[in-house]
Amino acid sequence: MTVAIIGGTGLTRLKGLEITHREVVHTPYGEPSGPITHGVLHGREVLFLARHGYGHTIPPHKVNYRANLWALRHLEVTRVIAVAAVGGISDAMAPGRIAFPDQIIDYTWSRHHTFFEHDLTHVTHIDFTHPYDPTLREVMIQAARVAGLDAVEQGTYAATQGPRLETAAEIRKLLRDGCDMVGMTGMPEAALARELELAYATCAVVANWGAGLRSEEITMADIEKNLDEGMERVRTLLGAFIPSL
């Protein structure tokens, strides 16, 4: 069973991956974010794809989520780890920490959010009660514990449209809605993975506090610093997670 890692902001290349080759996949839904990188990480075959492109040039609302997931499924991937930068909302979500959300609320619009649109023989409704694969989440949680990482083991991810950051009022609304973190790429990626019957789970990296939760201005310098720290934790996590699969 092949595992794929989708890298978000701050993870356009997978450190330690022994690359064997790169593969261009053409899909019925257009072109993916880039070629799929094949390699070996901690002794296991791994596929890697940079969600925003390897030059980080594709904004969240323009990512071709359908093409990305279809390409991975075409290459016989069965499990997907999605790494994503988020803003922290609840008190536990301090910048630099990693988190494994167990729920998601979709606030996006106008994205291609399903494969079930045309030439249908019947209407398909997927069960999305638990949007992340529980087994894959548990393996990541146990790996984080083994690695001694101070990870947040559950939480609700708010998926917003982007590419702008949220207003302070929007963050207060998300907090009232029960959200713990906010990102721009969680949907429709999670739902599309479910439609393709891929086991999918997210490792979120907190890049900043949500707007208005702290007095300081949100700056790209702070985001980059926090992402650097958080991505080191992701690499440590993968070192414990990949061999345990």
mmCIF file of C-alpha atoms in Angstrom:
data_model
loop_
_atom_site.group_PDB
_atom_site.id
_atom_site.type_symbol
_atom_site.label_atom_id
_atom_site.label_comp_id
_atom_site.label_asym_id
_atom_site.label_seq_id
_atom_site.Cartn_x
_atom_site.Cartn_y
_atom_site.Cartn_z
ATOM 1 C CA MET A 1 0.000 0.000 0.000
ATOM 2 C CA THR A 2 1.586 3.211 -1.194
ATOM 3 C CA VAL A 3 1.461 6.399 0.856
ATOM 4 C CA ALA A 4 1.502 9.887 -0.637
ATOM 5 C CA ILE A 5 2.395 13.127 1.097
ATOM 6 C CA ILE A 6 0.837 16.353 -0.134
ATOM 7 C CA GLY A 7 2.995 19.268 0.948
ATOM 8 C CA GLY A 8 1.444 22.625 1.705
ATOM 9 C CA THR A 9 2.936 26.041 2.358
ATOM 10 C CA GLY A 10 6.423 25.548 3.795
ATOM 11 C CA LEU A 11 6.810 22.021 2.430
ATOM 12 C CA THR A 12 7.488 22.163 -1.302
ATOM 13 C CA ARG A 13 10.248 19.567 -1.058
ATOM 14 C CA LEU A 14 10.518 16.560 1.211
ATOM 15 C CA LYS A 15 13.851 16.562 3.039
ATOM 16 C CA GLY A 16 15.417 13.114 3.226
ATOM 17 C CA LEU A 17 13.438 11.697 0.308
ATOM 18 C CA GLU A 18 15.668 9.573 -1.932
ATOM 19 C CA ILE A 19 14.143 10.503 -5.270
ATOM 20 C CA THR A 20 13.936 7.712 -7.837
ATOM 21 C CA HIS A 21 12.013 9.561 -10.552
ATOM 22 C CA ARG A 22 9.328 12.138 -11.291
ATOM 23 C CA GLU A 23 6.200 11.352 -13.252
ATOM 24 C CA VAL A 24 3.880 13.639 -15.199
ATOM 25 C CA VAL A 25 0.269 12.457 -14.959
ATOM 26 C CA HIS A 26 -2.456 13.787 -17.242
ATOM 27 C CA THR A 27 -5.959 13.515 -15.802
ATOM 28 C CA PRO A 28 -9.544 13.929 -17.064
ATOM 29 C CA TYR A 29 -9.741 16.963 -14.743
ATOM 30 C CA GLY A 30 -6.752 18.885 -16.075
ATOM 31 C CA GLU A 31 -3.194 19.087 -14.871
ATOM 32 C CA PRO A 32 -2.096 18.431 -11.269
ATOM 33 C CA SER A 33 -0.024 20.962 -9.349
ATOM 34 C CA GLY A 34 3.135 19.393 -10.775
ATOM 35 C CA PRO A 35 4.857 16.103 -11.531
ATOM 36 C CA ILE A 36 4.505 13.381 -8.902
ATOM 37 C CA THR A 37 7.818 12.698 -7.152
ATOM 38 C CA HIS A 38 8.587 9.029 -6.459
ATOM 39 C CA GLY A 39 11.131 8.126 -3.825
ATOM 40 C CA VAL A 40 12.099 6.267 -0.683
ATOM 41 C CA LEU A 41 11.692 7.813 2.762
ATOM 42 C CA HIS A 42 12.741 5.964 5.897
ATOM 43 C CA GLY A 43 12.833 2.714 3.974
ATOM 44 C CA ARG A 44 9.383 2.944 2.375
ATOM 45 C CA GLU A 45 8.175 3.931 -1.061
ATOM 46 C CA VAL A 46 6.586 7.377 -0.860
ATOM 47 C CA LEU A 47 5.017 9.679 -3.427
ATOM 48 C CA PHE A 48 5.180 13.430 -2.941
ATOM 49 C CA LEU A 49 3.252 16.316 -4.477
ATOM 50 C CA ALA A 50 3.565 20.014 -3.670
ATOM 51 C CA ARG A 51 -0.027 21.285 -3.457
ATOM 52 C CA HIS A 52 0.854 24.834 -4.507
ATOM 53 C CA GLY A 53 3.406 23.739 -7.113
ATOM 54 C CA TYR A 54 7.095 23.214 -6.563
ATOM 55 C CA GLY A 55 7.659 26.954 -6.935
ATOM 56 C CA HIS A 56 4.726 27.734 -4.614
ATOM 57 C CA THR A 57 2.896 29.682 -7.323
ATOM 58 C CA ILE A 58 -0.652 28.264 -7.138
ATOM 59 C CA PRO A 59 -2.984 30.046 -4.675
ATOM 60 C CA PRO A 60 -5.380 27.946 -2.566
ATOM 61 C CA HIS A 61 -8.515 28.716 -4.591
ATOM 62 C CA LYS A 62 -6.740 27.791 -7.847
ATOM 63 C CA VAL A 63 -5.325 24.418 -6.780
ATOM 64 C CA ASN A 64 -6.675 21.659 -9.034
ATOM 65 C CA TYR A 65 -7.688 19.396 -6.164
ATOM 66 C CA ARG A 66 -9.492 16.916 -8.404
ATOM 67 C CA ALA A 67 -6.489 16.441 -10.682
ATOM 68 C CA ASN A 68 -4.126 16.065 -7.712
ATOM 69 C CA LEU A 69 -6.187 13.366 -5.996
ATOM 70 C CA TRP A 70 -7.061 11.574 -9.230
ATOM 71 C CA ALA A 71 -3.361 11.428 -10.203
ATOM 72 C CA LEU A 72 -2.401 9.910 -6.854
ATOM 73 C CA ARG A 73 -5.188 7.331 -7.081
ATOM 74 C CA HIS A 74 -4.129 6.533 -10.655
ATOM 75 C CA LEU A 75 -0.649 5.724 -9.308
ATOM 76 C CA GLU A 76 -2.217 3.244 -6.858
ATOM 77 C CA VAL A 77 -1.844 5.381 -3.757
ATOM 78 C CA THR A 78 -4.080 4.149 -0.937
ATOM 79 C CA ARG A 79 -3.160 6.537 1.881
ATOM 80 C CA VAL A 80 -2.619 10.299 1.805
ATOM 81 C CA ILE A 81 -1.034 12.517 4.447
ATOM 82 C CA ALA A 82 -1.917 16.149 3.803
ATOM 83 C CA VAL A 83 0.443 18.685 5.377
ATOM 84 C CA ALA A 84 -1.190 22.105 5.678
ATOM 85 C CA ALA A 85 -0.332 25.465 7.210
ATOM 86 C CA VAL A 86 -3.094 26.882 9.421
ATOM 87 C CA GLY A 87 -3.869 29.794 11.685
ATOM 88 C CA GLY A 88 -4.457 29.037 15.353
ATOM 89 C CA ILE A 89 -7.842 29.858 16.880
ATOM 90 C CA SER A 90 -8.233 27.892 20.116
ATOM 91 C CA ASP A 91 -5.750 28.423 22.948
ATOM 92 C CA ALA A 92 -3.941 25.129 22.305
ATOM 93 C CA MET A 93 -3.101 26.096 18.733
ATOM 94 C CA ALA A 94 0.046 28.118 19.362
ATOM 95 C CA PRO A 95 2.279 28.974 16.405
ATOM 96 C CA GLY A 96 4.825 26.280 15.626
ATOM 97 C CA ARG A 97 2.734 23.381 16.969
ATOM 98 C CA ILE A 98 1.411 20.572 14.825
ATOM 99 C CA ALA A 99 -2.147 19.255 15.052
ATOM 100 C CA PHE A 100 -4.233 16.390 13.749
ATOM 101 C CA PRO A 101 -7.778 17.669 13.112
ATOM 102 C CA ASP A 102 -10.656 15.216 13.389
ATOM 103 C CA GLN A 103 -13.423 17.468 12.019
ATOM 104 C CA ILE A 104 -13.771 20.123 9.339
ATOM 105 C CA ILE A 105 -16.218 22.901 8.409
ATOM 106 C CA ASP A 106 -16.244 24.079 4.811
ATOM 107 C CA TYR A 107 -16.572 27.837 4.212
ATOM 108 C CA THR A 108 -15.208 27.766 0.650
ATOM 109 C CA TRP A 109 -17.149 28.461 -2.524
ATOM 110 C CA SER A 110 -16.852 28.074 -6.316
ATOM 111 C CA ARG A 111 -14.341 25.203 -6.135
ATOM 112 C CA HIS A 112 -14.802 21.954 -8.055
ATOM 113 C CA HIS A 113 -15.733 19.881 -5.029
ATOM 114 C CA THR A 114 -16.867 16.512 -6.413
ATOM 115 C CA PHE A 115 -16.086 13.877 -9.025
ATOM 116 C CA PHE A 116 -19.775 12.949 -9.230
ATOM 117 C CA GLU A 117 -21.071 15.508 -11.736
ATOM 118 C CA HIS A 118 -21.473 14.181 -15.265
ATOM 119 C CA ASP A 119 -22.590 10.979 -17.040
ATOM 120 C CA LEU A 120 -23.951 9.542 -13.808
ATOM 121 C CA THR A 121 -25.928 6.299 -13.605
ATOM 122 C CA HIS A 122 -27.049 7.246 -10.101
ATOM 123 C CA VAL A 123 -26.580 9.994 -7.524
ATOM 124 C CA THR A 124 -23.782 9.258 -5.044
ATOM 125 C CA HIS A 125 -23.670 10.549 -1.474
ATOM 126 C CA ILE A 126 -20.528 9.806 0.530
ATOM 127 C CA ASP A 127 -20.585 9.392 4.299
ATOM 128 C CA PHE A 128 -18.528 12.309 5.602
ATOM 129 C CA THR A 129 -19.433 12.063 9.286
ATOM 130 C CA HIS A 130 -15.766 11.598 10.126
ATOM 131 C CA PRO A 131 -13.850 13.399 7.370
ATOM 132 C CA TYR A 132 -10.415 12.052 8.279
ATOM 133 C CA ASP A 133 -9.464 8.391 8.279
ATOM 134 C CA PRO A 134 -9.451 7.338 11.967
ATOM 135 C CA THR A 135 -6.827 4.609 11.557
ATOM 136 C CA LEU A 136 -4.390 6.891 9.742
ATOM 137 C CA ARG A 137 -4.953 9.625 12.340
ATOM 138 C CA GLU A 138 -4.261 7.195 15.174
ATOM 139 C CA VAL A 139 -1.007 6.049 13.594
ATOM 140 C CA MET A 140 0.107 9.687 13.304
ATOM 141 C CA ILE A 141 -0.911 10.437 16.886
ATOM 142 C CA GLN A 142 1.026 7.443 18.208
ATOM 143 C CA ALA A 143 4.050 8.384 16.083
ATOM 144 C CA ALA A 144 3.966 11.922 17.501
ATOM 145 C CA ARG A 145 3.902 10.531 21.034
ATOM 146 C CA VAL A 146 6.816 8.197 20.308
ATOM 147 C CA ALA A 147 8.784 11.108 18.820
ATOM 148 C CA GLY A 148 8.069 13.275 21.876
ATOM 149 C CA LEU A 149 6.230 15.921 19.882
ATOM 150 C CA ASP A 150 3.829 18.245 21.659
ATOM 151 C CA ALA A 151 1.026 17.756 19.129
ATOM 152 C CA VAL A 152 -2.636 18.726 19.383
ATOM 153 C CA GLU A 153 -4.433 15.426 18.843
ATOM 154 C CA GLN A 154 -7.841 16.665 17.713
ATOM 155 C CA GLY A 155 -9.649 19.777 16.583
ATOM 156 C CA THR A 156 -11.949 21.287 13.988
ATOM 157 C CA TYR A 157 -10.428 22.742 10.835
ATOM 158 C CA ALA A 158 -12.182 25.734 9.252
ATOM 159 C CA ALA A 159 -11.598 25.762 5.490
ATOM 160 C CA THR A 160 -11.830 29.306 4.117
ATOM 161 C CA GLN A 161 -11.607 30.563 0.555
ATOM 162 C CA GLY A 162 -8.432 32.652 0.626
ATOM 163 C CA PRO A 163 -6.051 33.762 -0.597
ATOM 164 C CA ARG A 164 -6.459 36.649 1.832
ATOM 165 C CA LEU A 165 -6.220 36.071 5.553
ATOM 166 C CA GLU A 166 -9.387 36.405 7.617
ATOM 167 C CA THR A 167 -10.703 39.490 9.380
ATOM 168 C CA ALA A 168 -10.806 39.630 13.178
ATOM 169 C CA ALA A 169 -14.610 39.388 13.015
ATOM 170 C CA GLU A 170 -14.409 36.275 10.844
ATOM 171 C CA ILE A 171 -12.040 34.633 13.319
ATOM 172 C CA ARG A 172 -14.464 35.421 16.161
ATOM 173 C CA LYS A 173 -17.236 33.783 14.121
ATOM 174 C CA LEU A 174 -15.107 30.688 13.504
ATOM 175 C CA LEU A 175 -14.400 30.493 17.222
ATOM 176 C CA ARG A 176 -18.146 30.650 17.952
ATOM 177 C CA ASP A 177 -18.663 27.928 15.345
ATOM 178 C CA GLY A 178 -16.331 25.658 17.295
ATOM 179 C CA CYS A 179 -13.302 25.848 15.015
ATOM 180 C CA ASP A 180 -9.805 25.380 16.425
ATOM 181 C CA MET A 181 -7.738 26.208 13.351
ATOM 182 C CA VAL A 182 -8.237 27.875 9.999
ATOM 183 C CA GLY A 183 -6.708 27.042 6.641
ATOM 184 C CA MET A 184 -7.438 27.474 2.950
ATOM 185 C CA THR A 185 -6.800 24.027 1.439
ATOM 186 C CA GLY A 186 -8.643 21.527 3.631
ATOM 187 C CA MET A 187 -11.658 21.412 1.319
ATOM 188 C CA PRO A 188 -12.509 20.041 -1.126
ATOM 189 C CA GLU A 189 -9.351 17.957 -0.788
ATOM 190 C CA ALA A 190 -10.638 15.831 2.104
ATOM 191 C CA ALA A 191 -13.994 15.133 0.460
ATOM 192 C CA LEU A 192 -12.456 14.285 -2.906
ATOM 193 C CA ALA A 193 -10.149 11.801 -1.206
ATOM 194 C CA ARG A 194 -13.189 10.173 0.397
ATOM 195 C CA GLU A 195 -14.930 9.950 -2.982
ATOM 196 C CA LEU A 196 -11.892 8.082 -4.343
ATOM 197 C CA GLU A 197 -11.851 5.825 -1.247
ATOM 198 C CA LEU A 198 -8.412 7.060 -0.210
ATOM 199 C CA ALA A 199 -7.469 6.967 3.465
ATOM 200 C CA TYR A 200 -6.756 10.645 4.149
ATOM 201 C CA ALA A 201 -5.579 12.552 7.217
ATOM 202 C CA THR A 202 -4.161 16.018 7.817
ATOM 203 C CA CYS A 203 -1.099 17.139 9.724
ATOM 204 C CA ALA A 204 -1.659 20.849 10.324
ATOM 205 C CA VAL A 205 1.197 23.222 11.124
ATOM 206 C CA VAL A 206 0.224 26.384 12.992
ATOM 207 C CA ALA A 207 1.805 29.364 11.233
ATOM 208 C CA ASN A 208 0.204 32.245 13.166
ATOM 209 C CA TRP A 209 -2.572 33.222 15.540
ATOM 210 C CA GLY A 210 -5.847 34.054 13.829
ATOM 211 C CA ALA A 211 -6.502 37.729 13.185
ATOM 212 C CA GLY A 212 -7.374 39.747 16.285
ATOM 213 C CA LEU A 213 -6.522 37.008 18.795
ATOM 214 C CA ARG A 214 -3.249 38.661 19.703
ATOM 215 C CA SER A 215 -2.373 42.331 19.531
ATOM 216 C CA GLU A 216 0.508 41.962 17.112
ATOM 217 C CA GLU A 217 0.107 42.307 13.357
ATOM 218 C CA ILE A 218 0.322 39.129 11.265
ATOM 219 C CA THR A 219 3.524 39.368 9.218
ATOM 220 C CA MET A 220 4.975 37.050 6.598
ATOM 221 C CA ALA A 221 8.275 37.054 8.497
ATOM 222 C CA ASP A 222 6.583 35.592 11.571
ATOM 223 C CA ILE A 223 4.634 33.088 9.477
ATOM 224 C CA GLU A 224 7.811 31.875 7.771
ATOM 225 C CA LYS A 225 9.634 31.566 11.100
ATOM 226 C CA ASN A 226 6.806 29.559 12.653
ATOM 227 C CA LEU A 227 6.500 27.360 9.574
ATOM 228 C CA ASP A 228 10.231 26.606 9.661
ATOM 229 C CA GLU A 229 9.872 25.418 13.252
ATOM 230 C CA GLY A 230 6.675 23.520 12.530
ATOM 231 C CA MET A 231 8.034 21.776 9.441
ATOM 232 C CA GLU A 232 10.981 20.479 11.455
ATOM 233 C CA ARG A 233 8.393 18.855 13.719
ATOM 234 C CA VAL A 234 6.670 17.414 10.646
ATOM 235 C CA ARG A 235 9.939 15.863 9.511
ATOM 236 C CA THR A 236 10.451 14.381 12.964
ATOM 237 C CA LEU A 237 6.902 13.037 12.830
ATOM 238 C CA LEU A 238 7.471 11.424 9.447
ATOM 239 C CA GLY A 239 10.614 9.776 10.794
ATOM 240 C CA ALA A 240 8.463 7.944 13.347
ATOM 241 C CA PHE A 241 5.328 7.621 11.225
ATOM 242 C CA ILE A 242 6.557 6.216 7.907
ATOM 243 C CA PRO A 243 8.354 3.131 9.350
ATOM 244 C CA SER A 244 5.276 2.320 11.474
ATOM 245 C CA LEU A 245 2.942 1.954 8.486
#
